[in-house]
Amino acid sequence: MRLILLGAPGAGKGTVAKMLTALDGSVQISTGDILRGAVKAGTELGKKAKGFMDSGALVPDELILDIMGERLLQDDCKPGFLLDGFPRTIPQADALKGMLTKLGIELDAAVNLDVPRDVILDRLTTRRTCSNSACQEIYNVKSKPTKVEGVCDKCGSPVIQRDDETTEAISKRLDTFNAQTAPLVGYYEKEGLLLNVNATSSDAVVAAIKEKVGI
Ligand code: ADP
Ligand code: ZN
């Protein structure tokens, strides 16, 4: 399947994408994961992106479009892809449209994961992520704690709070989302691609997507 996953930070795009990859071999493409990997590896891209990310702002469109232009050409995208965190602005959506037209590819849907703001805030402040970039298992101090405090159940690496998951950065990320990304819902509605789902449960989101794409 070929989907865009839209939704505020903490709406569960990553969780849903991981559940969907298990269904049909489509690959999850998370621009956030790509950028965090670049920051950790200390690449030129990472150095340019870090300040924007830590403050909760978006990384400039040119950087993201360079990454995605190359990423979509890779062979693992052929069976399908789940775009998690891209596009995030109208110019990115326009650019994606151009890339897909060139590749002769059509999207199945742009899925909007709709979650109330208080649920989002609670999820983000209690979220913890495995620091091992090859693992990145996500935990939650309330609903999914690690067995041993601060240690990943899967790989034993330290489990941390992301730099952009402080209360100030979270509130900035939500403002950024409302100003720059929320308008994409209207954009994809006009394109006839929008699937709006109540995303309080990830299982319900996956069920709605399966029905929509017919698998
Ligand atoms: P979130 O939990 O906010 O959805 P992500 O892991 O998707 O977080 O992204 C983390 C950060 O990476 C964002 O706050 C932003 O700075 C940057 N980023 C990720 N994707 C994009 C994008 N498509 N355009 C611009 N910046 C992006
Ligand atoms: Zn781990």
Coordinates of N, CA, C and O in Angstrom, one line a residue, residues 7-128:
G7 N -1.0 13.5 11.1 CA -1.5 13.6 12.5 C -0.5 14.3 13.4 O 0.7 14.3 13.1
A8 N -0.9 14.8 14.5 CA -0.1 15.6 15.4 C 1.0 14.7 16.0 O 0.9 13.5 15.9
P9 N 2.1 15.3 16.5 CA 3.1 14.6 17.2 C 2.4 13.8 18.3 O 1.5 14.3 19.0
G10 N 2.7 12.5 18.4 CA 2.0 11.7 19.5 C 0.7 11.1 19.1 O 0.1 10.4 19.8
A11 N 0.3 11.3 17.8 CA -1.0 10.7 17.4 C -0.9 9.2 17.1 O -1.9 8.5 17.0
G12 N 0.4 8.7 17.0 CA 0.6 7.3 16.8 C 0.9 6.9 15.4 O 0.8 5.7 15.0
K13 N 1.5 7.9 14.6 CA 1.8 7.5 13.2 C 2.9 6.4 13.2 O 2.7 5.5 12.4
G14 N 3.9 6.5 14.0 CA 4.9 5.5 14.0 C 4.4 4.1 14.4 O 4.7 3.1 13.7
T15 N 3.6 4.1 15.4 CA 3.0 2.8 15.9 C 2.1 2.2 14.8 O 2.3 1.0 14.4
V16 N 1.3 3.0 14.2 CA 0.4 2.5 13.1 C 1.3 2.0 11.9 O 1.0 0.9 11.3
A17 N 2.3 2.8 11.5 CA 3.1 2.4 10.4 C 3.8 1.1 10.6 O 3.8 0.2 9.8
K18 N 4.3 0.8 11.9 CA 4.9 -0.4 12.2 C 3.9 -1.6 12.1 O 4.3 -2.7 11.6
M19 N 2.7 -1.4 12.5 CA 1.7 -2.4 12.4 C 1.4 -2.7 10.9 O 1.2 -3.9 10.5
L20 N 1.3 -1.7 10.1 CA 1.0 -1.9 8.7 C 2.1 -2.6 7.9 O 1.8 -3.4 7.0
T21 N 3.4 -2.3 8.2 CA 4.5 -2.9 7.5 C 4.4 -4.4 7.6 O 4.8 -5.2 6.7
A22 N 4.0 -4.8 8.8 CA 3.9 -6.3 9.1 C 2.8 -6.9 8.2 O 2.8 -8.1 8.0
L23 N 1.9 -6.1 7.7 CA 0.8 -6.7 6.9 C 1.1 -7.0 5.4 O 0.7 -8.1 4.9
D24 N 1.9 -6.1 4.8 CA 2.1 -6.4 3.3 C 3.5 -6.0 2.8 O 3.7 -6.0 1.6
G25 N 4.4 -5.8 3.7 CA 5.8 -5.6 3.3 C 6.1 -4.2 2.8 O 7.1 -3.9 2.3
S26 N 5.1 -3.3 3.0 CA 5.4 -1.9 2.6 C 6.4 -1.4 3.6 O 6.4 -1.8 4.8
V27 N 7.2 -0.4 3.2 CA 8.3 0.1 4.1 C 7.8 1.4 4.8 O 7.1 2.2 4.2
Q28 N 8.2 1.5 6.1 CA 7.9 2.7 6.8 C 9.0 3.7 6.5 O 10.2 3.4 6.7
I29 N 8.7 4.9 6.1 CA 9.7 6.0 5.9 C 9.3 7.1 6.9 O 8.4 7.8 6.7
S30 N 10.2 7.2 7.9 CA 9.9 8.2 8.9 C 11.0 9.3 8.8 O 12.2 9.0 9.0
T31 N 10.6 10.5 8.4 CA 11.6 11.6 8.3 C 12.2 11.9 9.6 O 13.4 12.2 9.7
G32 N 11.4 11.8 10.7 CA 12.0 12.0 12.0 C 13.1 11.0 12.4 O 14.2 11.4 12.9
D33 N 12.9 9.8 12.1 CA 13.9 8.8 12.3 C 15.2 9.0 11.5 O 16.3 8.9 11.9
I34 N 15.0 9.4 10.2 CA 16.1 9.6 9.3 C 16.9 10.8 9.9 O 18.1 10.7 10.0
L35 N 16.2 11.9 10.3 CA 16.9 13.0 10.8 C 17.6 12.7 12.1 O 18.7 13.1 12.3
R36 N 16.9 12.0 13.0 CA 17.6 11.7 14.3 C 18.8 10.8 14.1 O 19.9 11.0 14.7
G37 N 18.8 9.9 13.1 CA 19.9 9.1 12.7 C 21.1 10.0 12.2 O 22.2 9.8 12.6
A38 N 20.7 11.0 11.4 CA 21.8 11.9 10.9 C 22.4 12.7 12.0 O 23.6 13.0 12.0
V39 N 21.6 13.2 13.0 CA 22.1 13.9 14.1 C 23.1 13.1 14.9 O 24.2 13.5 15.2
K40 N 22.7 11.8 15.1 CA 23.5 10.9 15.9 C 24.8 10.6 15.2 O 25.9 10.5 15.9
A41 N 24.7 10.4 13.9 CA 25.9 10.1 13.1 C 26.8 11.4 12.9 O 27.9 11.2 12.4
G42 N 26.3 12.5 13.2 CA 27.0 13.8 13.1 C 27.3 14.2 11.6 O 28.3 14.8 11.3
T43 N 26.4 13.8 10.7 CA 26.5 14.1 9.3 C 26.2 15.6 9.1 O 25.7 16.3 10.0
E44 N 26.5 16.1 7.9 CA 26.3 17.5 7.5 C 24.7 17.8 7.7 O 24.4 18.8 8.3
L45 N 23.9 16.9 7.2 CA 22.5 17.0 7.4 C 22.1 17.1 8.8 O 21.3 18.0 9.2
G46 N 22.7 16.2 9.7 CA 22.4 16.2 11.1 C 22.7 17.5 11.7 O 22.0 18.1 12.6
K47 N 23.9 18.1 11.4 CA 24.3 19.3 12.0 C 23.4 20.5 11.6 O 23.0 21.3 12.4
K48 N 22.9 20.4 10.3 CA 22.0 21.5 9.9 C 20.6 21.3 10.6 O 19.9 22.3 10.9
A49 N 20.2 20.1 10.9 CA 18.8 19.8 11.3 C 18.7 20.0 12.9 O 17.6 20.3 13.3
K50 N 19.7 19.7 13.6 CA 19.6 19.5 15.1 C 18.9 20.7 15.8 O 18.0 20.5 16.6
G51 N 19.3 21.9 15.5 CA 18.8 23.1 16.2 C 17.3 23.2 16.0 O 16.5 23.5 16.9
F52 N 16.9 23.1 14.8 CA 15.4 23.2 14.5 C 14.7 22.1 15.2 O 13.6 22.4 15.9
M53 N 15.2 20.9 15.2 CA 14.5 19.8 15.9 C 14.4 20.0 17.4 O 13.3 19.8 18.0
D54 N 15.5 20.3 18.0 CA 15.5 20.5 19.5 C 14.5 21.5 19.9 O 13.9 21.4 21.0
S55 N 14.3 22.6 19.1 CA 13.4 23.6 19.6 C 11.9 23.3 19.2 O 11.0 24.1 19.6
G56 N 11.7 22.3 18.4 CA 10.3 22.0 18.1 C 9.9 22.6 16.8 O 8.7 22.6 16.4
A57 N 10.8 23.2 16.1 CA 10.5 23.8 14.8 C 10.7 22.8 13.6 O 11.3 21.7 13.9
L58 N 10.2 23.1 12.4 CA 10.4 22.2 11.3 C 11.8 22.5 10.7 O 12.3 23.6 10.7
V59 N 12.4 21.4 10.1 CA 13.6 21.5 9.4 C 13.2 22.1 8.0 O 12.1 21.9 7.5
P60 N 14.1 23.0 7.4 CA 13.7 23.6 6.1 C 13.3 22.6 5.1 O 13.9 21.5 5.0
D61 N 12.3 23.0 4.3 CA 11.7 22.1 3.2 C 12.8 21.5 2.3 O 12.8 20.4 2.0
E62 N 13.8 22.4 1.9 CA 14.8 21.9 0.9 C 15.5 20.7 1.4 O 15.8 19.7 0.7
L63 N 15.9 20.7 2.7 CA 16.6 19.5 3.3 C 15.8 18.3 3.2 O 16.2 17.2 2.8
I64 N 14.5 18.4 3.6 CA 13.6 17.2 3.6 C 13.3 16.7 2.2 O 13.3 15.5 2.0
L65 N 13.2 17.7 1.3 CA 12.9 17.3 -0.1 C 14.1 16.5 -0.7 O 13.9 15.6 -1.5
D66 N 15.3 17.0 -0.4 CA 16.5 16.2 -0.9 C 16.5 14.8 -0.4 O 16.7 13.8 -1.1
I67 N 16.2 14.6 1.0 CA 16.1 13.3 1.6 C 15.1 12.4 0.9 O 15.3 11.3 0.5
M68 N 13.9 13.0 0.7 CA 12.7 12.2 0.2 C 12.9 11.9 -1.3 O 12.5 10.8 -1.7
G69 N 13.4 12.8 -2.0 CA 13.6 12.6 -3.4 C 14.4 11.4 -3.7 O 14.2 10.6 -4.6
E70 N 15.5 11.2 -2.8 CA 16.3 10.0 -3.0 C 15.7 8.8 -2.4 O 15.8 7.7 -2.9
R71 N 15.0 9.0 -1.2 CA 14.5 7.8 -0.5 C 13.5 7.1 -1.3 O 13.4 5.8 -1.3
L72 N 12.6 7.8 -2.0 CA 11.5 7.2 -2.8 C 12.0 6.4 -4.0 O 11.3 5.6 -4.5
L73 N 13.3 6.6 -4.4 CA 13.8 5.9 -5.5 C 14.4 4.5 -5.1 O 14.7 3.7 -6.0
Q74 N 14.5 4.3 -3.8 CA 15.2 3.0 -3.4 C 14.2 1.9 -3.6 O 13.0 2.0 -3.6
D75 N 14.9 0.7 -3.9 CA 14.1 -0.5 -4.3 C 13.1 -1.0 -3.3 O 12.1 -1.5 -3.6
D76 N 13.4 -0.8 -2.0 CA 12.5 -1.3 -0.9 C 11.1 -0.5 -1.0 O 10.2 -1.0 -0.3
C77 N 11.0 0.6 -1.7 CA 9.8 1.3 -1.8 C 8.8 0.6 -2.8 O 7.6 1.0 -2.9
K78 N 9.4 -0.3 -3.7 CA 8.5 -0.8 -4.7 C 7.3 -1.5 -4.3 O 6.2 -1.3 -4.8
P79 N 7.3 -2.3 -3.2 CA 6.1 -3.0 -2.7 C 5.1 -2.0 -2.1 O 3.9 -2.4 -1.9
G80 N 5.6 -0.8 -1.7 CA 4.7 0.2 -1.1 C 5.4 0.9 0.0 O 6.5 0.5 0.4
F81 N 4.8 2.0 0.5 CA 5.5 2.8 1.5 C 4.5 3.5 2.4 O 3.4 3.8 1.9
L82 N 4.9 3.7 3.6 CA 4.0 4.4 4.6 C 4.8 5.7 5.0 O 5.8 5.6 5.7
L83 N 4.4 6.8 4.6 CA 5.1 8.1 4.9 C 4.7 8.6 6.2 O 3.5 8.9 6.5
D84 N 5.6 8.6 7.2 CA 5.4 8.9 8.6 C 6.2 10.2 8.9 O 7.4 10.1 9.1
G85 N 5.4 11.3 8.9 CA 6.1 12.6 9.2 C 6.5 13.4 7.9 O 7.1 14.4 8.0
F86 N 6.0 13.0 6.8 CA 6.2 13.7 5.5 C 5.0 13.4 4.6 O 4.6 12.3 4.6
P87 N 4.4 14.4 4.0 CA 4.8 15.8 4.0 C 4.3 16.5 5.3 O 3.3 16.1 5.9
R88 N 4.9 17.6 5.6 CA 4.5 18.4 6.8 C 4.2 19.8 6.5 O 3.8 20.6 7.4
T89 N 4.3 20.2 5.3 CA 3.9 21.6 4.9 C 3.3 21.5 3.5 O 3.5 20.5 2.8
I90 N 2.6 22.5 3.1 CA 2.0 22.5 1.8 C 3.0 22.5 0.7 O 2.9 21.7 -0.3
P91 N 4.1 23.2 0.8 CA 5.2 23.1 -0.3 C 5.7 21.6 -0.4 O 6.0 21.1 -1.5
Q92 N 5.8 21.0 0.8 CA 6.3 19.6 0.7 C 5.3 18.7 0.0 O 5.6 17.8 -0.7
A93 N 4.0 19.0 0.3 CA 2.9 18.2 -0.3 C 2.9 18.4 -1.9 O 2.8 17.4 -2.6
D94 N 3.1 19.6 -2.3 CA 3.2 19.9 -3.7 C 4.4 19.2 -4.3 O 4.3 18.6 -5.4
A95 N 5.5 19.2 -3.6 CA 6.7 18.6 -4.2 C 6.5 17.1 -4.2 O 6.9 16.4 -5.2
L96 N 5.9 16.5 -3.2 CA 5.7 15.0 -3.2 C 4.8 14.7 -4.4 O 5.0 13.7 -5.1
K97 N 3.8 15.5 -4.7 CA 2.9 15.2 -5.8 C 3.7 15.1 -7.1 O 3.5 14.2 -7.9
G98 N 4.6 16.1 -7.3 CA 5.5 16.1 -8.5 C 6.4 14.8 -8.5 O 6.5 14.2 -9.6
M99 N 7.0 14.4 -7.4 CA 7.8 13.3 -7.4 C 7.0 12.0 -7.8 O 7.5 11.2 -8.5
L100 N 5.8 11.9 -7.2 CA 5.0 10.7 -7.5 C 4.6 10.6 -9.0 O 4.5 9.6 -9.6
T101 N 4.2 11.8 -9.5 CA 3.8 11.9 -10.9 C 5.0 11.4 -11.8 O 4.8 10.6 -12.7
K102 N 6.2 11.9 -11.5 CA 7.4 11.5 -12.2 C 7.6 10.0 -12.2 O 8.0 9.3 -13.1
L103 N 7.3 9.4 -11.0 CA 7.6 8.0 -10.8 C 6.4 7.1 -11.3 O 6.5 5.9 -11.3
G104 N 5.3 7.8 -11.7 CA 4.1 7.1 -12.2 C 3.4 6.3 -11.1 O 2.9 5.2 -11.3
I105 N 3.4 6.9 -9.9 CA 2.9 6.2 -8.7 C 1.7 7.0 -8.2 O 1.7 8.2 -8.1
E106 N 0.6 6.2 -7.8 CA -0.5 6.8 -7.1 C -0.6 6.4 -5.7 O -0.3 5.3 -5.3
L107 N -1.1 7.4 -4.8 CA -1.3 7.1 -3.4 C -2.6 6.4 -3.2 O -3.6 6.6 -4.0
D108 N -2.7 5.5 -2.2 CA -4.0 4.9 -1.8 C -4.8 5.9 -1.0 O -6.0 6.0 -1.1
A109 N -4.1 6.6 -0.1 CA -4.9 7.5 0.8 C -3.9 8.3 1.6 O -2.7 8.0 1.8
A110 N -4.4 9.4 2.1 CA -3.7 10.2 3.1 C -4.6 10.1 4.4 O -5.7 10.5 4.4
V111 N -4.0 9.4 5.4 CA -4.8 9.1 6.6 C -4.6 10.1 7.7 O -3.4 10.3 8.1
N112 N -5.6 10.7 8.1 CA -5.5 11.7 9.2 C -5.8 11.0 10.5 O -7.0 10.6 10.8
L113 N -4.8 10.9 11.4 CA -5.0 10.3 12.7 C -5.4 11.4 13.7 O -4.6 12.3 14.0
D114 N -6.7 11.4 14.0 CA -7.3 12.5 14.8 C -7.3 12.1 16.3 O -7.9 11.1 16.7
V115 N -6.6 12.9 17.1 CA -6.5 12.6 18.6 C -6.7 13.9 19.3 O -6.1 14.9 19.0
P116 N -7.5 13.9 20.4 CA -7.7 15.2 21.2 C -6.4 15.7 21.8 O -5.5 14.9 22.2
R117 N -6.2 17.0 21.9 CA -5.0 17.6 22.4 C -4.5 17.2 23.8 O -3.4 17.0 24.0
D118 N -5.5 17.0 24.7 CA -5.1 16.5 26.0 C -4.5 15.1 26.0 O -3.6 14.8 26.8
V119 N -5.0 14.3 25.2 CA -4.5 12.9 25.0 C -3.0 13.0 24.5 O -2.1 12.3 25.0
I120 N -2.9 13.8 23.5 CA -1.5 14.0 22.9 C -0.5 14.5 23.9 O 0.6 14.0 24.0
L121 N -0.9 15.5 24.7 CA 0.1 16.1 25.6 C 0.5 15.0 26.7 O 1.6 14.9 27.0
D122 N -0.5 14.3 27.1 CA -0.2 13.2 28.1 C 0.7 12.1 27.5 O 1.7 11.7 28.1
R123 N 0.4 11.7 26.3 CA 1.2 10.7 25.6 C 2.7 11.2 25.5 O 3.6 10.4 25.7
L124 N 2.9 12.4 25.0 CA 4.2 12.9 24.7 C 5.1 13.1 25.9 O 6.3 12.8 25.9
T125 N 4.5 13.6 27.0 CA 5.3 13.8 28.2 C 5.7 12.5 28.9 O 6.7 12.5 29.7
T126 N 5.0 11.5 28.7 CA 5.3 10.2 29.3 C 6.0 9.2 28.4 O 6.3 8.1 28.8
R127 N 6.3 9.7 27.2 CA 6.9 8.8 26.2 C 8.4 8.6 26.5 O 9.1 9.6 26.8
R128 N 9.0 7.4 26.3 CA 10.4 7.2 26.4 C 10.8 6.4 25.2 O 10.0 5.5 24.7

